[in-house]
Amino acid sequence: TARNIATEQTQTKFGYSGLGDRSDAFRHGIWNAEMSILIGSEKAELFATAHEDKDVSGNESDGFPKTAHKEMDLHNNEIGRQIGQKNENLNESEMSDLIYQEVNKANSNFIWLHE
């Protein structure tokens, strides 16, 4: 459910679902926020961390190292879980708006590798 929400909301907000960019940060953030609400932050962390446990040798298709992508994803997952825990009363649309605003702030806690 959380994955579907993340995919749909990323498409809605950005019109695409990128790799290593702001849309990627948003997707990981909302995925983890929604998982925190649905299954709790601890289980969400276990699931999201296991999801990132893959081969990190070489580069992704955007030219950035897979290690950089993994670090970015783990960081953005944590930020998303924190937002989910603090805002568990928000519906899917409200959570999407909140994370979108956070991703687009000049001093955002989310990180990405390129625009």
PDB file of N, CA and C in Angstrom, residues 28-105:
ATOM      1  N   HIS A  28      10.983   8.273  -1.768  1.00  0.00           N
ATOM      2  CA  HIS A  28      11.462   7.559  -0.581  1.00  0.00           C
ATOM      3  C   HIS A  28      10.865   8.158   0.693  1.00  0.00           C
ATOM      4  N   GLY A  29      10.728   9.474   0.719  1.00  0.00           N
ATOM      5  CA  GLY A  29      10.160  10.121   1.897  1.00  0.00           C
ATOM      6  C   GLY A  29       8.721   9.729   2.146  1.00  0.00           C
ATOM      7  N   ILE A  30       7.899   9.797   1.129  1.00  0.00           N
ATOM      8  CA  ILE A  30       6.485   9.472   1.333  1.00  0.00           C
ATOM      9  C   ILE A  30       6.294   7.977   1.558  1.00  0.00           C
ATOM     10  N   TRP A  31       7.085   7.153   0.901  1.00  0.00           N
ATOM     11  CA  TRP A  31       7.008   5.704   1.111  1.00  0.00           C
ATOM     12  C   TRP A  31       7.245   5.378   2.586  1.00  0.00           C
ATOM     13  N   ASN A  32       8.270   5.956   3.171  1.00  0.00           N
ATOM     14  CA  ASN A  32       8.592   5.666   4.562  1.00  0.00           C
ATOM     15  C   ASN A  32       7.636   6.332   5.537  1.00  0.00           C
ATOM     16  N   ALA A  33       7.149   7.519   5.195  1.00  0.00           N
ATOM     17  CA  ALA A  33       6.146   8.166   6.052  1.00  0.00           C
ATOM     18  C   ALA A  33       4.894   7.303   6.124  1.00  0.00           C
ATOM     19  N   GLU A  34       4.439   6.842   4.970  1.00  0.00           N
ATOM     20  CA  GLU A  34       3.224   6.017   4.936  1.00  0.00           C
ATOM     21  C   GLU A  34       3.450   4.654   5.596  1.00  0.00           C
ATOM     22  N   MET A  35       4.621   4.055   5.395  1.00  0.00           N
ATOM     23  CA  MET A  35       4.898   2.786   6.079  1.00  0.00           C
ATOM     24  C   MET A  35       4.894   2.975   7.584  1.00  0.00           C
ATOM     25  N   SER A  36       5.442   4.089   8.064  1.00  0.00           N
ATOM     26  CA  SER A  36       5.466   4.351   9.508  1.00  0.00           C
ATOM     27  C   SER A  36       4.054   4.400  10.074  1.00  0.00           C
ATOM     28  N   ILE A  37       3.155   4.984   9.315  1.00  0.00           N
ATOM     29  CA  ILE A  37       1.762   5.077   9.761  1.00  0.00           C
ATOM     30  C   ILE A  37       1.088   3.703   9.697  1.00  0.00           C
ATOM     31  N   LEU A  38       1.356   2.958   8.638  1.00  0.00           N
ATOM     32  CA  LEU A  38       0.669   1.683   8.425  1.00  0.00           C
ATOM     33  C   LEU A  38       1.198   0.545   9.295  1.00  0.00           C
ATOM     34  N   ILE A  39       2.523   0.463   9.470  1.00  0.00           N
ATOM     35  CA  ILE A  39       3.087  -0.683  10.202  1.00  0.00           C
ATOM     36  C   ILE A  39       3.977  -0.288  11.371  1.00  0.00           C
ATOM     37  N   GLY A  40       4.140   1.001  11.606  1.00  0.00           N
ATOM     38  CA  GLY A  40       4.992   1.464  12.691  1.00  0.00           C
ATOM     39  C   GLY A  40       6.397   1.768  12.191  1.00  0.00           C
ATOM     40  N   SER A  41       7.046   2.690  12.854  1.00  0.00           N
ATOM     41  CA  SER A  41       8.350   3.173  12.417  1.00  0.00           C
ATOM     42  C   SER A  41       9.439   2.102  12.471  1.00  0.00           C
ATOM     43  N   GLU A  42       9.412   1.251  13.496  1.00  0.00           N
ATOM     44  CA  GLU A  42      10.461   0.231  13.621  1.00  0.00           C
ATOM     45  C   GLU A  42      10.389  -0.785  12.488  1.00  0.00           C
ATOM     46  N   LYS A  43       9.195  -1.280  12.191  1.00  0.00           N
ATOM     47  CA  LYS A  43       9.046  -2.231  11.090  1.00  0.00           C
ATOM     48  C   LYS A  43       9.341  -1.544   9.752  1.00  0.00           C
ATOM     49  N   ALA A  44       8.920  -0.299   9.627  1.00  0.00           N
ATOM     50  CA  ALA A  44       9.201   0.446   8.398  1.00  0.00           C
ATOM     51  C   ALA A  44      10.705   0.579   8.182  1.00  0.00           C
ATOM     52  N   GLU A  45      11.437   0.851   9.249  1.00  0.00           N
ATOM     53  CA  GLU A  45      12.893   0.969   9.135  1.00  0.00           C
ATOM     54  C   GLU A  45      13.517  -0.362   8.712  1.00  0.00           C
ATOM     55  N   LEU A  46      13.078  -1.445   9.323  1.00  0.00           N
ATOM     56  CA  LEU A  46      13.606  -2.763   8.960  1.00  0.00           C
ATOM     57  C   LEU A  46      13.337  -3.075   7.489  1.00  0.00           C
ATOM     58  N   PHE A  47      12.127  -2.822   7.051  1.00  0.00           N
ATOM     59  CA  PHE A  47      11.749  -3.116   5.671  1.00  0.00           C
ATOM     60  C   PHE A  47      12.520  -2.241   4.691  1.00  0.00           C
ATOM     61  N   ALA A  48      12.565  -0.944   4.959  1.00  0.00           N
ATOM     62  CA  ALA A  48      13.225  -0.012   4.040  1.00  0.00           C
ATOM     63  C   ALA A  48      14.724  -0.258   3.977  1.00  0.00           C
ATOM     64  N   THR A  49      15.335  -0.579   5.108  1.00  0.00           N
ATOM     65  CA  THR A  49      16.766  -0.850   5.132  1.00  0.00           C
ATOM     66  C   THR A  49      17.080  -2.140   4.383  1.00  0.00           C
ATOM     67  N   ALA A  50      16.255  -3.148   4.567  1.00  0.00           N
ATOM     68  CA  ALA A  50      16.446  -4.402   3.832  1.00  0.00           C
ATOM     69  C   ALA A  50      16.290  -4.169   2.337  1.00  0.00           C
ATOM     70  N   HIS A  51      15.384  -3.299   1.959  1.00  0.00           N
ATOM     71  CA  HIS A  51      15.161  -2.984   0.544  1.00  0.00           C
ATOM     72  C   HIS A  51      16.419  -2.388  -0.091  1.00  0.00           C
ATOM     73  N   GLU A  52      17.192  -1.647   0.680  1.00  0.00           N
ATOM     74  CA  GLU A  52      18.402  -0.997   0.158  1.00  0.00           C
ATOM     75  C   GLU A  52      19.624  -1.916   0.209  1.00  0.00           C
ATOM     76  N   ASP A  53      19.479  -3.107   0.765  1.00  0.00           N
ATOM     77  CA  ASP A  53      20.599  -4.044   0.897  1.00  0.00           C
ATOM     78  C   ASP A  53      20.771  -4.823  -0.405  1.00  0.00           C
ATOM     79  N   LYS A  54      21.499  -4.209  -1.317  1.00  0.00           N
ATOM     80  CA  LYS A  54      21.724  -4.823  -2.624  1.00  0.00           C
ATOM     81  C   LYS A  54      23.136  -4.478  -3.086  1.00  0.00           C
ATOM     82  N   ASP A  55      23.551  -5.052  -4.180  1.00  0.00           N
ATOM     83  CA  ASP A  55      24.885  -4.816  -4.721  1.00  0.00           C
ATOM     84  C   ASP A  55      25.087  -3.325  -4.986  1.00  0.00           C
ATOM     85  N   VAL A  56      26.155  -2.781  -4.451  1.00  0.00           N
ATOM     86  CA  VAL A  56      26.432  -1.354  -4.629  1.00  0.00           C
ATOM     87  C   VAL A  56      27.719  -1.118  -5.427  1.00  0.00           C
ATOM     88  N   SER A  57      28.142  -2.121  -6.176  1.00  0.00           N
ATOM     89  CA  SER A  57      29.327  -1.911  -7.007  1.00  0.00           C
ATOM     90  C   SER A  57      28.914  -1.222  -8.309  1.00  0.00           C
ATOM     91  N   GLY A  58      29.759  -0.318  -8.754  1.00  0.00           N
ATOM     92  CA  GLY A  58      29.498   0.381 -10.009  1.00  0.00           C
ATOM     93  C   GLY A  58      28.608   1.592  -9.855  1.00  0.00           C
ATOM     94  N   ASN A  59      28.067   2.021 -10.984  1.00  0.00           N
ATOM     95  CA  ASN A  59      27.238   3.224 -11.041  1.00  0.00           C
ATOM     96  C   ASN A  59      25.816   2.887 -11.447  1.00  0.00           C
ATOM     97  N   GLU A  60      24.893   3.771 -11.060  1.00  0.00           N
ATOM     98  CA  GLU A  60      23.511   3.680 -11.527  1.00  0.00           C
ATOM     99  C   GLU A  60      23.447   4.273 -12.937  1.00  0.00           C
ATOM    100  N   SER A  61      22.286   4.195 -13.557  1.00  0.00           N
ATOM    101  CA  SER A  61      22.122   4.682 -14.931  1.00  0.00           C
ATOM    102  C   SER A  61      22.294   6.198 -15.051  1.00  0.00           C
ATOM    103  N   ASP A  62      22.223   6.927 -13.924  1.00  0.00           N
ATOM    104  CA  ASP A  62      22.426   8.376 -13.970  1.00  0.00           C
ATOM    105  C   ASP A  62      23.908   8.743 -13.843  1.00  0.00           C
ATOM    106  N   GLY A  63      24.783   7.730 -13.731  1.00  0.00           N
ATOM    107  CA  GLY A  63      26.217   7.970 -13.661  1.00  0.00           C
ATOM    108  C   GLY A  63      26.770   8.112 -12.255  1.00  0.00           C
ATOM    109  N   PHE A  64      25.907   8.185 -11.265  1.00  0.00           N
ATOM    110  CA  PHE A  64      26.360   8.320  -9.883  1.00  0.00           C
ATOM    111  C   PHE A  64      26.589   6.938  -9.274  1.00  0.00           C
ATOM    112  N   PRO A  65      27.548   6.833  -8.352  1.00  0.00           N
ATOM    113  CA  PRO A  65      27.835   5.536  -7.726  1.00  0.00           C
ATOM    114  C   PRO A  65      26.613   4.967  -6.996  1.00  0.00           C
ATOM    115  N   LYS A  66      26.479   3.658  -7.087  1.00  0.00           N
ATOM    116  CA  LYS A  66      25.387   2.991  -6.367  1.00  0.00           C
ATOM    117  C   LYS A  66      25.505   3.225  -4.869  1.00  0.00           C
ATOM    118  N   THR A  67      26.734   3.369  -4.357  1.00  0.00           N
ATOM    119  CA  THR A  67      26.910   3.655  -2.922  1.00  0.00           C
ATOM    120  C   THR A  67      26.287   5.001  -2.563  1.00  0.00           C
ATOM    121  N   ALA A  68      26.433   5.993  -3.427  1.00  0.00           N
ATOM    122  CA  ALA A  68      25.846   7.316  -3.176  1.00  0.00           C
ATOM    123  C   ALA A  68      24.325   7.233  -3.174  1.00  0.00           C
ATOM    124  N   HIS A  69      23.779   6.448  -4.084  1.00  0.00           N
ATOM    125  CA  HIS A  69      22.325   6.262  -4.120  1.00  0.00           C
ATOM    126  C   HIS A  69      21.829   5.584  -2.843  1.00  0.00           C
ATOM    127  N   LYS A  70      22.546   4.574  -2.405  1.00  0.00           N
ATOM    128  CA  LYS A  70      22.133   3.869  -1.185  1.00  0.00           C
ATOM    129  C   LYS A  70      22.151   4.811   0.016  1.00  0.00           C
ATOM    130  N   GLU A  71      23.221   5.585   0.159  1.00  0.00           N
ATOM    131  CA  GLU A  71      23.308   6.547   1.268  1.00  0.00           C
ATOM    132  C   GLU A  71      22.185   7.567   1.196  1.00  0.00           C
ATOM    133  N   MET A  72      21.913   8.065  -0.004  1.00  0.00           N
ATOM    134  CA  MET A  72      20.827   9.026  -0.195  1.00  0.00           C
ATOM    135  C   MET A  72      19.486   8.404   0.199  1.00  0.00           C
ATOM    136  N   ASP A  73      19.236   7.206  -0.279  1.00  0.00           N
ATOM    137  CA  ASP A  73      17.959   6.543  -0.003  1.00  0.00           C
ATOM    138  C   ASP A  73      17.783   6.267   1.483  1.00  0.00           C
ATOM    139  N   LEU A  74      18.816   5.760   2.143  1.00  0.00           N
ATOM    140  CA  LEU A  74      18.713   5.486   3.585  1.00  0.00           C
ATOM    141  C   LEU A  74      18.438   6.767   4.371  1.00  0.00           C
ATOM    142  N   HIS A  75      19.102   7.844   3.972  1.00  0.00           N
ATOM    143  CA  HIS A  75      18.883   9.134   4.640  1.00  0.00           C
ATOM    144  C   HIS A  75      17.439   9.611   4.424  1.00  0.00           C
ATOM    145  N   ASN A  76      16.985   9.596   3.188  1.00  0.00           N
ATOM    146  CA  ASN A  76      15.635  10.081   2.885  1.00  0.00           C
ATOM    147  C   ASN A  76      14.563   9.188   3.493  1.00  0.00           C
ATOM    148  N   ASN A  77      14.841   7.894   3.595  1.00  0.00           N
ATOM    149  CA  ASN A  77      13.912   6.993   4.272  1.00  0.00           C
ATOM    150  C   ASN A  77      13.721   7.423   5.723  1.00  0.00           C
ATOM    151  N   GLU A  78      14.825   7.737   6.396  1.00  0.00           N
ATOM    152  CA  GLU A  78      14.764   8.156   7.804  1.00  0.00           C
ATOM    153  C   GLU A  78      13.980   9.462   7.957  1.00  0.00           C
ATOM    154  N   ILE A  79      14.238  10.414   7.094  1.00  0.00           N
ATOM    155  CA  ILE A  79      13.505  11.692   7.149  1.00  0.00           C
ATOM    156  C   ILE A  79      12.015  11.434   6.947  1.00  0.00           C
ATOM    157  N   GLY A  80      11.671  10.585   6.008  1.00  0.00           N
ATOM    158  CA  GLY A  80      10.264  10.245   5.769  1.00  0.00           C
ATOM    159  C   GLY A  80       9.618   9.605   6.986  1.00  0.00           C
ATOM    160  N   ARG A  81      10.323   8.681   7.642  1.00  0.00           N
ATOM    161  CA  ARG A  81       9.753   8.049   8.842  1.00  0.00           C
ATOM    162  C   ARG A  81       9.541   9.069   9.953  1.00  0.00           C
ATOM    163  N   GLN A  82      10.480   9.988  10.108  1.00  0.00           N
ATOM    164  CA  GLN A  82      10.319  11.033  11.126  1.00  0.00           C
ATOM    165  C   GLN A  82       9.080  11.879  10.839  1.00  0.00           C
ATOM    166  N   ILE A  83       8.893  12.237   9.602  1.00  0.00           N
ATOM    167  CA  ILE A  83       7.715  13.036   9.228  1.00  0.00           C
ATOM    168  C   ILE A  83       6.444  12.233   9.462  1.00  0.00           C
ATOM    169  N   GLY A  84       6.452  10.958   9.094  1.00  0.00           N
ATOM    170  CA  GLY A  84       5.289  10.103   9.310  1.00  0.00           C
ATOM    171  C   GLY A  84       4.924   9.981  10.780  1.00  0.00           C
ATOM    172  N   GLN A  85       5.927   9.817  11.629  1.00  0.00           N
ATOM    173  CA  GLN A  85       5.673   9.692  13.065  1.00  0.00           C
ATOM    174  C   GLN A  85       5.073  10.973  13.639  1.00  0.00           C
ATOM    175  N   LYS A  86       5.549  12.109  13.171  1.00  0.00           N
ATOM    176  CA  LYS A  86       5.082  13.390  13.704  1.00  0.00           C
ATOM    177  C   LYS A  86       3.731  13.811  13.143  1.00  0.00           C
ATOM    178  N   ASN A  87       3.315  13.182  12.044  1.00  0.00           N
ATOM    179  CA  ASN A  87       2.104  13.614  11.347  1.00  0.00           C
ATOM    180  C   ASN A  87       1.206  12.445  10.997  1.00  0.00           C
ATOM    181  N   GLU A  88       1.071  11.508  11.911  1.00  0.00           N
ATOM    182  CA  GLU A  88       0.328  10.278  11.626  1.00  0.00           C
ATOM    183  C   GLU A  88      -1.160  10.496  11.382  1.00  0.00           C
ATOM    184  N   ASN A  89      -1.652  11.692  11.708  1.00  0.00           N
ATOM    185  CA  ASN A  89      -3.070  11.994  11.501  1.00  0.00           C
ATOM    186  C   ASN A  89      -3.375  12.501  10.090  1.00  0.00           C
ATOM    187  N   LEU A  90      -2.336  12.738   9.284  1.00  0.00           N
ATOM    188  CA  LEU A  90      -2.568  13.259   7.931  1.00  0.00           C
ATOM    189  C   LEU A  90      -3.032  12.160   6.987  1.00  0.00           C
ATOM    190  N   ASN A  91      -3.916  12.526   6.070  1.00  0.00           N
ATOM    191  CA  ASN A  91      -4.301  11.562   5.038  1.00  0.00           C
ATOM    192  C   ASN A  91      -3.229  11.549   3.942  1.00  0.00           C
ATOM    193  N   GLU A  92      -3.390  10.680   2.984  1.00  0.00           N
ATOM    194  CA  GLU A  92      -2.395  10.493   1.926  1.00  0.00           C
ATOM    195  C   GLU A  92      -2.095  11.793   1.171  1.00  0.00           C
ATOM    196  N   SER A  93      -3.113  12.524   0.827  1.00  0.00           N
ATOM    197  CA  SER A  93      -2.940  13.767   0.084  1.00  0.00           C
ATOM    198  C   SER A  93      -2.223  14.828   0.922  1.00  0.00           C
ATOM    199  N   GLU A  94      -2.612  14.945   2.175  1.00  0.00           N
ATOM    200  CA  GLU A  94      -1.969  15.917   3.068  1.00  0.00           C
ATOM    201  C   GLU A  94      -0.505  15.564   3.308  1.00  0.00           C
ATOM    202  N   MET A  95      -0.217  14.267   3.463  1.00  0.00           N
ATOM    203  CA  MET A  95       1.160  13.834   3.659  1.00  0.00           C
ATOM    204  C   MET A  95       1.984  14.131   2.416  1.00  0.00           C
ATOM    205  N   SER A  96       1.405  13.889   1.261  1.00  0.00           N
ATOM    206  CA  SER A  96       2.083  14.185   0.003  1.00  0.00           C
ATOM    207  C   SER A  96       2.423  15.671  -0.095  1.00  0.00           C
ATOM    208  N   ASP A  97       1.463  16.515   0.245  1.00  0.00           N
ATOM    209  CA  ASP A  97       1.693  17.962   0.211  1.00  0.00           C
ATOM    210  C   ASP A  97       2.798  18.367   1.181  1.00  0.00           C
ATOM    211  N   LEU A  98       2.776  17.811   2.385  1.00  0.00           N
ATOM    212  CA  LEU A  98       3.771  18.153   3.401  1.00  0.00           C
ATOM    213  C   LEU A  98       5.177  17.747   2.942  1.00  0.00           C
ATOM    214  N   ILE A  99       5.326  16.540   2.441  1.00  0.00           N
ATOM    215  CA  ILE A  99       6.644  16.075   2.015  1.00  0.00           C
ATOM    216  C   ILE A  99       7.103  16.830   0.771  1.00  0.00           C
ATOM    217  N   TYR A 100       6.197  17.126  -0.127  1.00  0.00           N
ATOM    218  CA  TYR A 100       6.541  17.913  -1.309  1.00  0.00           C
ATOM    219  C   TYR A 100       7.073  19.292  -0.901  1.00  0.00           C
ATOM    220  N   GLN A 101       6.410  19.920   0.060  1.00  0.00           N
ATOM    221  CA  GLN A 101       6.877  21.220   0.561  1.00  0.00           C
ATOM    222  C   GLN A 101       8.270  21.089   1.172  1.00  0.00           C
ATOM    223  N   GLU A 102       8.485  20.027   1.948  1.00  0.00           N
ATOM    224  CA  GLU A 102       9.777  19.820   2.600  1.00  0.00           C
ATOM    225  C   GLU A 102      10.882  19.584   1.552  1.00  0.00           C
ATOM    226  N   VAL A 103      10.598  18.792   0.550  1.00  0.00           N
ATOM    227  CA  VAL A 103      11.588  18.508  -0.490  1.00  0.00           C
ATOM    228  C   VAL A 103      11.960  19.780  -1.248  1.00  0.00           C
ATOM    229  N   ASN A 104      11.038  20.709  -1.357  1.00  0.00           N
ATOM    230  CA  ASN A 104      11.282  21.925  -2.126  1.00  0.00           C
ATOM    231  C   ASN A 104      11.745  23.128  -1.297  1.00  0.00           C
ATOM    232  N   LYS A 105      11.915  22.939   0.002  1.00  0.00           N
ATOM    233  CA  LYS A 105      12.449  24.023   0.835  1.00  0.00           C
ATOM    234  C   LYS A 105      13.929  24.230   0.532  1.00  0.00           C
TER     235      LYS A 105
END
